[in-house]
CSV table of C-alpha atoms in Angstrom, one decimal:
chain,number,residue,atom,x,y,z
E,14,MET,CA,113.0,86.7,71.7
E,15,HIS,CA,114.3,90.0,70.0
E,16,ALA,CA,114.6,89.8,66.2
E,17,ALA,CA,117.9,89.6,64.9
E,18,LEU,CA,119.4,92.9,63.7
E,19,PRO,CA,121.2,93.3,60.5
E,20,LEU,CA,124.8,93.5,61.0
E,21,PRO,CA,127.1,95.6,58.3
E,22,LEU,CA,129.5,93.6,56.6
E,23,ARG,CA,133.2,94.6,56.7
E,24,ARG,CA,134.3,95.1,53.0
E,25,ALA,CA,136.5,92.4,51.5
E,26,PRO,CA,140.4,94.0,51.5
E,27,ASP,CA,142.0,94.9,48.2
E,28,LEU,CA,144.8,92.8,49.1
E,29,CYS,CA,145.3,90.0,52.1
E,30,PHE,CA,148.9,88.4,52.5
E,31,GLY,CA,150.9,87.2,55.6
E,32,VAL,CA,154.6,87.3,56.2
E,33,TYR,CA,156.7,85.0,58.3
E,34,ALA,CA,159.8,84.2,59.4
E,35,GLU,CA,161.4,80.6,58.5
E,36,GLY,CA,163.9,79.9,60.5
E,37,PRO,CA,166.9,82.7,60.9
E,38,GLU,CA,167.3,83.8,57.0
E,39,ALA,CA,163.9,83.0,55.0
E,40,LEU,CA,160.6,85.1,55.0
E,41,SER,CA,157.9,83.4,53.6
E,42,LEU,CA,154.7,85.4,51.7
E,43,TYR,CA,151.3,83.8,52.0
E,44,LEU,CA,149.2,85.5,49.0
E,45,HIS,CA,145.3,85.0,49.2
E,46,GLU,CA,142.9,85.1,46.1
E,47,ILE,CA,145.5,85.9,43.6
E,48,ASP,CA,145.8,85.0,40.0
E,49,ASP,CA,148.0,81.9,39.6
E,50,ASP,CA,148.8,82.8,36.1
E,51,ASP,CA,149.8,86.3,37.1
E,52,VAL,CA,151.9,85.5,39.9
E,53,LEU,CA,153.8,82.8,37.9
E,54,ARG,CA,154.4,85.5,35.1
E,55,GLY,CA,155.8,87.7,37.5
E,56,ALA,CA,158.1,85.1,39.3
E,57,LEU,CA,159.3,84.2,35.8
E,58,ASP,CA,160.1,87.8,35.0
E,59,LEU,CA,162.3,88.5,38.2
E,60,PRO,CA,166.2,89.2,37.9
E,61,VAL,CA,167.4,86.1,39.5
E,62,ALA,CA,170.3,84.7,38.1
E,63,GLY,CA,170.6,80.8,37.9
E,64,GLN,CA,168.5,78.0,37.1
E,65,LEU,CA,164.9,76.8,37.6
E,66,ALA,CA,164.2,73.8,39.4
E,67,VAL,CA,160.4,72.3,39.1
E,68,LEU,CA,160.1,70.2,41.8
E,69,THR,CA,156.5,69.2,40.9
E,70,PRO,CA,156.5,66.0,38.4
E,71,SER,CA,156.4,67.5,35.0
E,72,PRO,CA,157.4,67.0,31.5
E,73,ALA,CA,161.0,68.8,30.8
E,74,PRO,CA,161.5,71.1,27.9
E,75,ALA,CA,164.1,70.5,25.3
E,76,GLY,CA,167.7,71.3,27.1
E,77,ALA,CA,166.1,70.7,30.6
E,78,ARG,CA,167.6,67.8,32.7
E,79,ALA,CA,165.4,65.4,34.8
E,80,LEU,CA,165.5,65.8,38.8
E,81,PRO,CA,165.4,62.7,41.0
E,82,GLY,CA,162.0,62.2,41.9
E,83,GLY,CA,160.4,64.0,39.1
E,84,GLY,CA,160.5,67.5,37.7
E,85,TRP,CA,163.5,69.2,35.7
E,86,LEU,CA,166.4,71.4,36.1
E,87,GLY,CA,166.9,74.0,33.5
E,88,ALA,CA,167.5,77.6,32.3
E,89,TRP,CA,164.1,80.1,32.5
E,90,PRO,CA,163.5,83.1,30.0
E,91,ALA,CA,164.9,85.9,32.4
E,92,GLY,CA,165.4,88.9,30.6
E,93,GLY,CA,163.0,88.6,27.6
E,94,GLY,CA,162.7,84.9,26.8
E,95,ASP,CA,159.4,83.4,25.6
E,96,ILE,CA,157.6,83.4,29.2
E,97,ASP,CA,154.2,82.5,27.7
E,98,ALA,CA,155.6,79.1,26.5
E,99,LEU,CA,157.1,78.5,29.8
E,100,VAL,CA,153.8,79.5,31.8
E,101,ARG,CA,151.6,77.4,29.4
E,102,LEU,CA,154.1,74.2,30.1
E,103,LEU,CA,154.2,74.9,33.8
E,104,MET,CA,150.3,75.2,34.1
E,105,GLY,CA,150.0,71.7,32.0
E,106,ALA,CA,149.9,72.4,28.4
E,107,PRO,CA,151.2,69.3,26.8
E,108,LEU,CA,154.5,69.7,24.7
E,109,GLU,CA,153.1,69.5,21.4
E,110,ALA,CA,151.2,72.0,21.7
E,111,LEU,CA,154.0,74.3,22.5
E,112,ARG,CA,155.8,73.1,19.5
E,113,LEU,CA,152.7,74.4,17.3
E,114,GLY,CA,153.1,77.8,18.8
E,115,GLY,CA,150.8,77.4,22.1
E,116,GLN,CA,147.8,78.1,20.2
E,117,GLY,CA,144.5,77.0,21.5
E,118,ALA,CA,142.7,77.1,25.0
E,119,GLU,CA,144.6,77.7,28.2
E,120,PRO,CA,145.1,74.5,30.0
E,121,PRO,CA,143.2,73.6,33.6
E,122,PHE,CA,145.6,74.2,36.2
E,123,ARG,CA,145.2,71.5,39.1
E,124,GLY,CA,147.9,72.3,41.2
E,125,PRO,CA,150.0,72.2,43.4
E,126,LEU,CA,153.1,73.8,41.3
E,127,GLU,CA,156.4,73.9,43.4
E,128,LEU,CA,159.2,75.7,41.9
E,129,LEU,CA,162.9,76.7,43.2
E,130,TRP,CA,165.3,79.2,41.4
E,131,VAL,CA,168.9,77.6,42.3
E,132,GLY,CA,172.3,78.6,41.3
E,133,PRO,CA,174.0,78.3,38.0
E,134,ASP,CA,176.3,75.4,39.0
E,135,ALA,CA,173.6,73.4,40.4
E,136,GLN,CA,173.4,69.5,39.3
E,137,PRO,CA,170.4,67.2,39.0
E,138,GLU,CA,172.2,64.9,41.6
E,139,ASP,CA,172.6,67.8,44.4
E,140,PHE,CA,168.9,67.5,44.9
E,141,ILE,CA,169.5,64.4,46.2
E,142,ASP,CA,168.5,64.5,50.1
E,143,THR,CA,169.0,68.2,50.0
E,144,LEU,CA,165.1,69.4,49.8
E,145,PRO,CA,162.3,68.5,52.0
E,146,ALA,CA,159.7,66.2,50.5
E,147,SER,CA,157.5,69.7,49.9
E,148,LEU,CA,158.5,73.3,50.4
E,149,LEU,CA,154.9,73.6,52.1
E,150,LEU,CA,155.3,70.7,54.7
E,151,SER,CA,159.1,72.1,55.8
E,152,PRO,CA,158.9,75.8,54.9
E,153,GLU,CA,161.7,76.4,57.5
E,154,GLU,CA,164.0,74.2,55.0
E,155,ALA,CA,162.6,75.7,51.8
E,156,LEU,CA,165.8,77.9,51.4
E,157,ALA,CA,168.0,76.2,54.0
E,158,SER,CA,169.6,73.5,51.4
E,159,ALA,CA,173.3,73.5,50.2
E,160,LEU,CA,171.8,74.4,46.9
E,161,THR,CA,171.3,78.1,48.2
E,162,PRO,CA,168.1,78.8,46.5
E,163,ARG,CA,167.2,82.6,46.3
E,164,LEU,CA,163.6,82.1,45.7
E,165,GLY,CA,160.7,79.5,46.1
E,166,LEU,CA,157.4,79.4,44.8
E,167,VAL,CA,154.3,77.3,45.5
E,168,LEU,CA,150.9,77.6,43.8
E,169,SER,CA,147.9,75.9,45.2
E,170,GLY,CA,145.7,76.1,42.0
E,171,ASP,CA,143.0,77.3,43.9
E,172,GLY,CA,144.1,81.4,44.2
E,173,GLU,CA,146.6,80.8,47.1
E,174,ALA,CA,150.3,81.1,46.9
E,175,VAL,CA,153.5,81.2,49.1
E,176,VAL,CA,156.7,83.0,48.2
E,177,PHE,CA,160.0,81.9,50.1
E,178,ALA,CA,163.0,84.4,50.0
E,179,ARG,CA,165.6,86.1,51.9
E,180,ASP,CA,165.3,89.4,50.4
E,181,PRO,CA,162.2,91.4,51.7
E,182,ALA,CA,162.5,93.6,48.4
E,183,LEU,CA,162.5,90.7,46.2
E,184,LEU,CA,159.1,89.7,48.4
E,185,GLY,CA,157.8,93.0,48.1
E,186,ARG,CA,157.7,92.5,44.2
E,187,PHE,CA,154.7,90.1,44.6
E,188,ILE,CA,152.9,92.9,46.4
E,189,ARG,CA,153.2,95.7,44.4
E,190,GLU,CA,151.5,94.6,40.8
E,191,PRO,CA,148.4,92.7,42.9
E,192,LEU,CA,147.6,95.7,44.6
E,193,ALA,CA,148.0,98.2,41.7
E,194,GLN,CA,145.5,95.5,39.6
E,195,ASN,CA,143.4,95.4,42.6
E,196,LEU,CA,142.9,99.5,43.0
E,197,ARG,CA,142.9,99.8,39.3
E,198,ALA,CA,139.6,97.5,39.0
E,199,HIS,CA,138.1,99.4,42.2
E,200,LEU,CA,138.7,103.0,40.8
E,201,GLY,CA,138.7,102.2,36.8
E,202,ASP,CA,141.0,102.2,34.3
E,203,GLY,CA,140.9,105.9,33.4
E,204,VAL,CA,142.0,106.8,36.9
E,205,SER,CA,145.6,107.6,37.9
E,206,LEU,CA,146.9,105.6,40.7
E,207,PRO,CA,149.2,106.7,43.1
E,208,GLU,CA,152.8,105.4,42.9
E,209,LEU,CA,153.6,102.8,45.2
E,210,PRO,CA,157.4,103.3,46.4
E,211,LEU,CA,159.5,100.4,47.0
E,212,ALA,CA,160.5,101.6,50.6
E,213,ALA,CA,156.6,101.6,51.6
E,214,VAL,CA,156.2,97.9,50.3
E,215,GLU,CA,159.7,96.7,51.8
E,216,ALA,CA,158.0,98.0,55.3
E,217,LEU,CA,154.9,95.4,54.7
E,218,MET,CA,157.1,92.8,54.4
E,219,ALA,CA,158.0,92.6,58.1
E,220,PRO,CA,157.6,89.6,59.8
E,221,MET,CA,154.4,88.9,61.5
E,222,ASP,CA,153.1,86.7,64.5
E,223,GLU,CA,151.6,83.2,63.2
E,224,GLY,CA,148.1,83.4,62.4
E,225,VAL,CA,148.2,86.9,61.7
E,226,LEU,CA,147.1,88.5,58.3
E,227,ARG,CA,147.7,92.0,56.5
E,228,GLU,CA,145.1,93.4,55.0
E,229,LEU,CA,145.2,96.7,52.7
E,230,SER,CA,142.0,98.2,51.8
E,231,LEU,CA,141.3,101.4,49.8
E,232,GLU,CA,139.3,104.0,51.2
E,233,GLU,CA,138.0,107.3,49.2
E,234,ARG,CA,138.0,110.1,51.1
E,235,ALA,CA,136.7,114.0,50.1
E,236,ARG,CA,139.9,115.2,49.1
E,237,TYR,CA,142.4,112.5,49.2
E,238,ARG,CA,142.6,108.7,48.9
E,239,ALA,CA,143.5,106.6,52.2
E,240,LEU,CA,144.8,102.7,51.9
E,241,ARG,CA,144.2,101.3,55.1
E,242,VAL,CA,146.5,98.8,56.7
E,243,GLU,CA,145.3,96.3,59.3
E,244,GLU,CA,147.0,93.0,60.9
E,245,ARG,CA,144.3,90.8,62.2
E,246,ASP,CA,143.5,87.5,63.2
E,247,ALA,CA,143.0,85.1,60.3
E,248,ASP,CA,139.2,85.0,61.7
E,249,GLY,CA,139.2,88.5,60.6
E,250,GLU,CA,137.9,89.8,64.0
E,251,THR,CA,140.7,90.8,66.4
E,252,VAL,CA,142.9,93.8,65.1
E,253,HIS,CA,146.2,93.5,66.1
E,254,GLN,CA,147.6,96.6,64.5
E,255,ARG,CA,146.3,99.7,62.3
E,256,GLY,CA,148.2,102.3,59.7
E,257,VAL,CA,147.0,104.3,57.1
E,258,TRP,CA,148.7,105.5,53.7
E,259,VAL,CA,147.6,108.8,52.1
E,260,ALA,CA,147.6,109.9,48.8
E,261,PRO,CA,146.1,112.9,46.4
E,262,ARG,CA,143.3,111.6,44.3
E,263,ASP,CA,145.0,112.8,41.0
E,264,GLY,CA,148.0,110.4,41.3
E,265,GLY,CA,150.9,111.4,43.2
E,266,ALA,CA,152.2,108.7,45.6
E,267,TRP,CA,151.4,107.1,48.5
E,268,ARG,CA,152.7,108.3,51.9
E,269,ALA,CA,153.3,105.7,54.4
E,270,GLY,CA,153.9,105.7,58.2
E,271,TRP,CA,150.5,106.9,59.8
E,272,SER,CA,149.8,104.3,62.8
E,273,TRP,CA,147.9,104.0,66.1
C-alpha cells in the first residue's frame, strides 16, 4: 500500500454566495458565513420607501400593528432613525431594555428571522392568505403577493442569510460591504482598498444554475492585486466558470471582465 500523500487545502474564499431566479421577476441572494447583525443593519439602512413587516412572531414596538399569525407591521428607521434600537428588538432584546436606552449585553439571536419591506399603504389584513407560510419554503412567492414587496430578508441565526429582490442593484448592496470587510481583514486596516464599482457588483448578480455558488478570493500578485471569481458546485470541486478582477496595489479600483 502507498502512504497517503498530503493534499494542499484550497483557501477559503473571501466571499461565497449564490444568486438564483425565483419566478419571472424576483431574484434571491444566498449569503454564507456572514454576520447577522451587519446584514440586518445594512438592510434597515437601505433607501426603500414603505413599511417593514416582521413575519416572525415578535413583540411589536410602540406604533406598530400586529399581523395575523404573529409579527407586526410598522415604520423602520430609514434615513437616520434609531437603527440600534430596532436591531436589538429584532434580535430578541426585551422592550424594557429598549426603554432603558438599550444598555447591557447583546441578546442571543436564535433565528430564523423573516422580514418583508412592503408599500406605505399595506394594512395588516392584507397579509391574510397573501403570503407563503415561510419565504424559504416558497421563495418563488416571496415577492409575488398583492402587497408588491420590494425586499425580503431571512436570517438563519447561524451565519446564513437570504435576500429577495427584483432589482439586482439592491441585491448588490449586500455584497459590497461584506466583501470590503473581508478584504480589509485580509490586508489590514492601514491598507487602501480598491474601489468596488457598482456596475461590477451588479454583474455578479446575474442568476446562476441551481446548486452553483459564486466565490470571490483575493490573490496578491507582485505588481497588482487580483480578485478571482469562480462558479463552483456546492461541493466546492467542479468549476463551471472563472474570471479575474485586477486592481493596483495602492488603492485605485477593481477592473472586472477578465474571464476564461
